[in-house]
Amino acid sequence: MIKLSKVFICLSFVFIFAGVASAQEFKSLPEPAKTGGKSLLESLSLRKSDRNITAKPLPEQELSNLLWAAWGINRPDGRRTAPTARNEQKIEVYAVLQDGVWLYDAQNNRLQQVLPSDVRNRYAPAGVTLLYAADVKDDFSEMYVGSVYQNAGLYCASAGLANIVKVSGKNELKGMLPLKKKYEVMAIQSVGYIN
Ligand SMILES: Cc1cc2nc3c(=O)[nH]c(=O)nc-3n(C[C@H](O)[C@H](O)[C@H](O)COP(=O)(O)O)c2cc1C
């Protein structure tokens, strides 16, 4: 009897430990707004790079809209706001926020934490820094990254936000993100309020 209870206690510890070890933090995003903002032609006429961005965090609604515009799902079959060859969708978007680095999960409209620490000081001030990771061996990756940052840049123009795309700084978190095989951060984009 005593032996059985000991086994039970040990097993409970194993299960609790396994649960803690696999605990993953997620952050649900508000439903992205799919109407409103400036017209496409007005947004195109306003699109520009801006290097004077404040560190003020974006409201969750703004972040959700931005991520959806960049790389969200816009059709019931799971296709996206940016095209990819054979709809392979080989690009991932990460958001550097005050509470860590988060992977955008468009299917579930949420963020998944991949790094718990505040690493914003590695980048220029921004409400959010987006990191675009793709397969460096795939000939189309630069096209995918370009399509997605242009979507985000046009959203910024439409919403009155500042943004700049950079390749310098793309390796700041090298080896620290749980990237897929052959994936690397190929460009970054700072987004926020104009200083
Ligand atoms: C792929 C790419 C890489 C860039 N890399 C940098 C960079 O490392 N540093 C920087 O200050 N600006 C960078 N820029 C911003 C460009 O300098 C800027 O887009 C260009 O001067 C044109 O200005 P505009 O975006 O306002 O039209 C980059 C832009 C692109 C598209």
JSON list of N, CA and C in Angstrom, two decimals, residues 44-81:
[
{"chain": "A", "resi": 44, "resn": "LEU", "atom": "N", "xyz": [-0.78, 54.48, -50.96]},
{"chain": "A", "resi": 44, "resn": "LEU", "atom": "CA", "xyz": [0.40, 54.42, -51.85]},
{"chain": "A", "resi": 44, "resn": "LEU", "atom": "C", "xyz": [1.06, 55.79, -51.94]},
{"chain": "A", "resi": 45, "resn": "SER", "atom": "N", "xyz": [0.24, 56.83, -51.97]},
{"chain": "A", "resi": 45, "resn": "SER", "atom": "CA", "xyz": [0.85, 58.16, -52.11]},
{"chain": "A", "resi": 45, "resn": "SER", "atom": "C", "xyz": [1.52, 58.58, -50.80]},
{"chain": "A", "resi": 46, "resn": "LEU", "atom": "N", "xyz": [1.17, 57.97, -49.68]},
{"chain": "A", "resi": 46, "resn": "LEU", "atom": "CA", "xyz": [1.77, 58.32, -48.38]},
{"chain": "A", "resi": 46, "resn": "LEU", "atom": "C", "xyz": [2.89, 57.38, -47.96]},
{"chain": "A", "resi": 47, "resn": "ARG", "atom": "N", "xyz": [3.03, 56.23, -48.61]},
{"chain": "A", "resi": 47, "resn": "ARG", "atom": "CA", "xyz": [4.02, 55.24, -48.15]},
{"chain": "A", "resi": 47, "resn": "ARG", "atom": "C", "xyz": [5.43, 55.81, -48.19]},
{"chain": "A", "resi": 48, "resn": "LYS", "atom": "N", "xyz": [6.14, 55.63, -47.08]},
{"chain": "A", "resi": 48, "resn": "LYS", "atom": "CA", "xyz": [7.54, 56.09, -47.03]},
{"chain": "A", "resi": 48, "resn": "LYS", "atom": "C", "xyz": [8.22, 55.45, -45.83]},
{"chain": "A", "resi": 49, "resn": "SER", "atom": "N", "xyz": [9.56, 55.53, -45.83]},
{"chain": "A", "resi": 49, "resn": "SER", "atom": "CA", "xyz": [10.32, 55.08, -44.67]},
{"chain": "A", "resi": 49, "resn": "SER", "atom": "C", "xyz": [10.44, 56.25, -43.70]},
{"chain": "A", "resi": 50, "resn": "ASP", "atom": "N", "xyz": [10.41, 55.93, -42.43]},
{"chain": "A", "resi": 50, "resn": "ASP", "atom": "CA", "xyz": [10.53, 56.95, -41.39]},
{"chain": "A", "resi": 50, "resn": "ASP", "atom": "C", "xyz": [11.45, 56.42, -40.31]},
{"chain": "A", "resi": 51, "resn": "ARG", "atom": "N", "xyz": [12.51, 57.15, -40.01]},
{"chain": "A", "resi": 51, "resn": "ARG", "atom": "CA", "xyz": [13.48, 56.67, -39.00]},
{"chain": "A", "resi": 51, "resn": "ARG", "atom": "C", "xyz": [13.24, 57.23, -37.61]},
{"chain": "A", "resi": 52, "resn": "ASN", "atom": "N", "xyz": [12.28, 58.16, -37.48]},
{"chain": "A", "resi": 52, "resn": "ASN", "atom": "CA", "xyz": [12.00, 58.75, -36.15]},
{"chain": "A", "resi": 52, "resn": "ASN", "atom": "C", "xyz": [10.74, 58.13, -35.56]},
{"chain": "A", "resi": 53, "resn": "ILE", "atom": "N", "xyz": [10.91, 56.99, -34.96]},
{"chain": "A", "resi": 53, "resn": "ILE", "atom": "CA", "xyz": [9.76, 56.25, -34.43]},
{"chain": "A", "resi": 53, "resn": "ILE", "atom": "C", "xyz": [9.89, 56.19, -32.91]},
{"chain": "A", "resi": 54, "resn": "THR", "atom": "N", "xyz": [8.77, 56.36, -32.21]},
{"chain": "A", "resi": 54, "resn": "THR", "atom": "CA", "xyz": [8.83, 56.32, -30.74]},
{"chain": "A", "resi": 54, "resn": "THR", "atom": "C", "xyz": [8.69, 54.86, -30.27]},
{"chain": "A", "resi": 55, "resn": "ALA", "atom": "N", "xyz": [9.08, 54.64, -29.02]},
{"chain": "A", "resi": 55, "resn": "ALA", "atom": "CA", "xyz": [9.02, 53.29, -28.44]},
{"chain": "A", "resi": 55, "resn": "ALA", "atom": "C", "xyz": [7.64, 52.99, -27.84]},
{"chain": "A", "resi": 56, "resn": "LYS", "atom": "N", "xyz": [6.71, 53.93, -27.99]},
{"chain": "A", "resi": 56, "resn": "LYS", "atom": "CA", "xyz": [5.38, 53.72, -27.39]},
{"chain": "A", "resi": 56, "resn": "LYS", "atom": "C", "xyz": [4.73, 52.45, -27.97]},
{"chain": "A", "resi": 57, "resn": "PRO", "atom": "N", "xyz": [4.32, 51.51, -27.11]},
{"chain": "A", "resi": 57, "resn": "PRO", "atom": "CA", "xyz": [3.72, 50.27, -27.63]},
{"chain": "A", "resi": 57, "resn": "PRO", "atom": "C", "xyz": [2.44, 50.55, -28.42]},
{"chain": "A", "resi": 58, "resn": "LEU", "atom": "N", "xyz": [2.16, 49.70, -29.38]},
{"chain": "A", "resi": 58, "resn": "LEU", "atom": "CA", "xyz": [0.92, 49.84, -30.15]},
{"chain": "A", "resi": 58, "resn": "LEU", "atom": "C", "xyz": [-0.22, 49.20, -29.37]},
{"chain": "A", "resi": 59, "resn": "PRO", "atom": "N", "xyz": [-1.44, 49.76, -29.46]},
{"chain": "A", "resi": 59, "resn": "PRO", "atom": "CA", "xyz": [-2.60, 49.06, -28.89]},
{"chain": "A", "resi": 59, "resn": "PRO", "atom": "C", "xyz": [-2.74, 47.68, -29.56]},
{"chain": "A", "resi": 60, "resn": "GLU", "atom": "N", "xyz": [-3.31, 46.74, -28.83]},
{"chain": "A", "resi": 60, "resn": "GLU", "atom": "CA", "xyz": [-3.44, 45.36, -29.38]},
{"chain": "A", "resi": 60, "resn": "GLU", "atom": "C", "xyz": [-4.21, 45.34, -30.69]},
{"chain": "A", "resi": 61, "resn": "GLN", "atom": "N", "xyz": [-5.23, 46.22, -30.81]},
{"chain": "A", "resi": 61, "resn": "GLN", "atom": "CA", "xyz": [-6.02, 46.23, -32.04]},
{"chain": "A", "resi": 61, "resn": "GLN", "atom": "C", "xyz": [-5.14, 46.65, -33.23]},
{"chain": "A", "resi": 62, "resn": "GLU", "atom": "N", "xyz": [-4.29, 47.63, -33.00]},
{"chain": "A", "resi": 62, "resn": "GLU", "atom": "CA", "xyz": [-3.39, 48.11, -34.07]},
{"chain": "A", "resi": 62, "resn": "GLU", "atom": "C", "xyz": [-2.40, 47.01, -34.47]},
{"chain": "A", "resi": 63, "resn": "LEU", "atom": "N", "xyz": [-1.89, 46.31, -33.45]},
{"chain": "A", "resi": 63, "resn": "LEU", "atom": "CA", "xyz": [-0.94, 45.23, -33.71]},
{"chain": "A", "resi": 63, "resn": "LEU", "atom": "C", "xyz": [-1.61, 44.11, -34.52]},
{"chain": "A", "resi": 64, "resn": "SER", "atom": "N", "xyz": [-2.83, 43.79, -34.12]},
{"chain": "A", "resi": 64, "resn": "SER", "atom": "CA", "xyz": [-3.57, 42.74, -34.83]},
{"chain": "A", "resi": 64, "resn": "SER", "atom": "C", "xyz": [-3.82, 43.14, -36.29]},
{"chain": "A", "resi": 65, "resn": "ASN", "atom": "N", "xyz": [-4.25, 44.39, -36.48]},
{"chain": "A", "resi": 65, "resn": "ASN", "atom": "CA", "xyz": [-4.50, 44.87, -37.86]},
{"chain": "A", "resi": 65, "resn": "ASN", "atom": "C", "xyz": [-3.23, 44.82, -38.70]},
{"chain": "A", "resi": 66, "resn": "LEU", "atom": "N", "xyz": [-2.13, 45.26, -38.10]},
{"chain": "A", "resi": 66, "resn": "LEU", "atom": "CA", "xyz": [-0.84, 45.30, -38.81]},
{"chain": "A", "resi": 66, "resn": "LEU", "atom": "C", "xyz": [-0.40, 43.90, -39.23]},
{"chain": "A", "resi": 67, "resn": "LEU", "atom": "N", "xyz": [-0.47, 42.96, -38.29]},
{"chain": "A", "resi": 67, "resn": "LEU", "atom": "CA", "xyz": [-0.03, 41.58, -38.59]},
{"chain": "A", "resi": 67, "resn": "LEU", "atom": "C", "xyz": [-0.93, 40.94, -39.63]},
{"chain": "A", "resi": 68, "resn": "TRP", "atom": "N", "xyz": [-2.22, 41.22, -39.50]},
{"chain": "A", "resi": 68, "resn": "TRP", "atom": "CA", "xyz": [-3.15, 40.65, -40.48]},
{"chain": "A", "resi": 68, "resn": "TRP", "atom": "C", "xyz": [-2.88, 41.23, -41.88]},
{"chain": "A", "resi": 69, "resn": "ALA", "atom": "N", "xyz": [-2.69, 42.56, -41.93]},
{"chain": "A", "resi": 69, "resn": "ALA", "atom": "CA", "xyz": [-2.41, 43.18, -43.23]},
{"chain": "A", "resi": 69, "resn": "ALA", "atom": "C", "xyz": [-1.13, 42.57, -43.83]},
{"chain": "A", "resi": 70, "resn": "ALA", "atom": "N", "xyz": [-0.13, 42.37, -42.98]},
{"chain": "A", "resi": 70, "resn": "ALA", "atom": "CA", "xyz": [1.16, 41.87, -43.45]},
{"chain": "A", "resi": 70, "resn": "ALA", "atom": "C", "xyz": [1.05, 40.44, -43.95]},
{"chain": "A", "resi": 71, "resn": "TRP", "atom": "N", "xyz": [0.47, 39.56, -43.14]},
{"chain": "A", "resi": 71, "resn": "TRP", "atom": "CA", "xyz": [0.59, 38.13, -43.45]},
{"chain": "A", "resi": 71, "resn": "TRP", "atom": "C", "xyz": [-0.60, 37.35, -42.86]},
{"chain": "A", "resi": 72, "resn": "GLY", "atom": "N", "xyz": [-1.77, 38.00, -42.89]},
{"chain": "A", "resi": 72, "resn": "GLY", "atom": "CA", "xyz": [-2.95, 37.33, -42.33]},
{"chain": "A", "resi": 72, "resn": "GLY", "atom": "C", "xyz": [-3.64, 36.45, -43.35]},
{"chain": "A", "resi": 73, "resn": "ILE", "atom": "N", "xyz": [-4.62, 35.73, -42.87]},
{"chain": "A", "resi": 73, "resn": "ILE", "atom": "CA", "xyz": [-5.44, 34.88, -43.74]},
{"chain": "A", "resi": 73, "resn": "ILE", "atom": "C", "xyz": [-6.64, 35.71, -44.18]},
{"chain": "A", "resi": 74, "resn": "ASN", "atom": "N", "xyz": [-6.86, 35.77, -45.50]},
{"chain": "A", "resi": 74, "resn": "ASN", "atom": "CA", "xyz": [-7.96, 36.61, -45.99]},
{"chain": "A", "resi": 74, "resn": "ASN", "atom": "C", "xyz": [-9.02, 35.83, -46.75]},
{"chain": "A", "resi": 75, "resn": "ARG", "atom": "N", "xyz": [-8.92, 34.49, -46.75]},
{"chain": "A", "resi": 75, "resn": "ARG", "atom": "CA", "xyz": [-9.94, 33.67, -47.41]},
{"chain": "A", "resi": 75, "resn": "ARG", "atom": "C", "xyz": [-10.20, 32.40, -46.60]},
{"chain": "A", "resi": 76, "resn": "PRO", "atom": "N", "xyz": [-11.41, 31.85, -46.75]},
{"chain": "A", "resi": 76, "resn": "PRO", "atom": "CA", "xyz": [-11.76, 30.67, -45.94]},
{"chain": "A", "resi": 76, "resn": "PRO", "atom": "C", "xyz": [-10.83, 29.48, -46.16]},
{"chain": "A", "resi": 77, "resn": "ASP", "atom": "N", "xyz": [-10.16, 29.42, -47.34]},
{"chain": "A", "resi": 77, "resn": "ASP", "atom": "CA", "xyz": [-9.28, 28.27, -47.58]},
{"chain": "A", "resi": 77, "resn": "ASP", "atom": "C", "xyz": [-7.89, 28.46, -46.98]},
{"chain": "A", "resi": 78, "resn": "GLY", "atom": "N", "xyz": [-7.69, 29.51, -46.22]},
{"chain": "A", "resi": 78, "resn": "GLY", "atom": "CA", "xyz": [-6.42, 29.69, -45.51]},
{"chain": "A", "resi": 78, "resn": "GLY", "atom": "C", "xyz": [-5.37, 30.46, -46.28]},
{"chain": "A", "resi": 79, "resn": "ARG", "atom": "N", "xyz": [-5.72, 30.95, -47.45]},
{"chain": "A", "resi": 79, "resn": "ARG", "atom": "CA", "xyz": [-4.74, 31.73, -48.21]},
{"chain": "A", "resi": 79, "resn": "ARG", "atom": "C", "xyz": [-4.57, 33.12, -47.59]},
{"chain": "A", "resi": 80, "resn": "ARG", "atom": "N", "xyz": [-3.51, 33.79, -48.01]},
{"chain": "A", "resi": 80, "resn": "ARG", "atom": "CA", "xyz": [-3.03, 34.95, -47.25]},
{"chain": "A", "resi": 80, "resn": "ARG", "atom": "C", "xyz": [-3.13, 36.27, -48.00]},
{"chain": "A", "resi": 81, "resn": "THR", "atom": "N", "xyz": [-2.80, 37.35, -47.27]},
{"chain": "A", "resi": 81, "resn": "THR", "atom": "CA", "xyz": [-2.77, 38.70, -47.87]},
{"chain": "A", "resi": 81, "resn": "THR", "atom": "C", "xyz": [-1.59, 38.88, -48.81]}
]
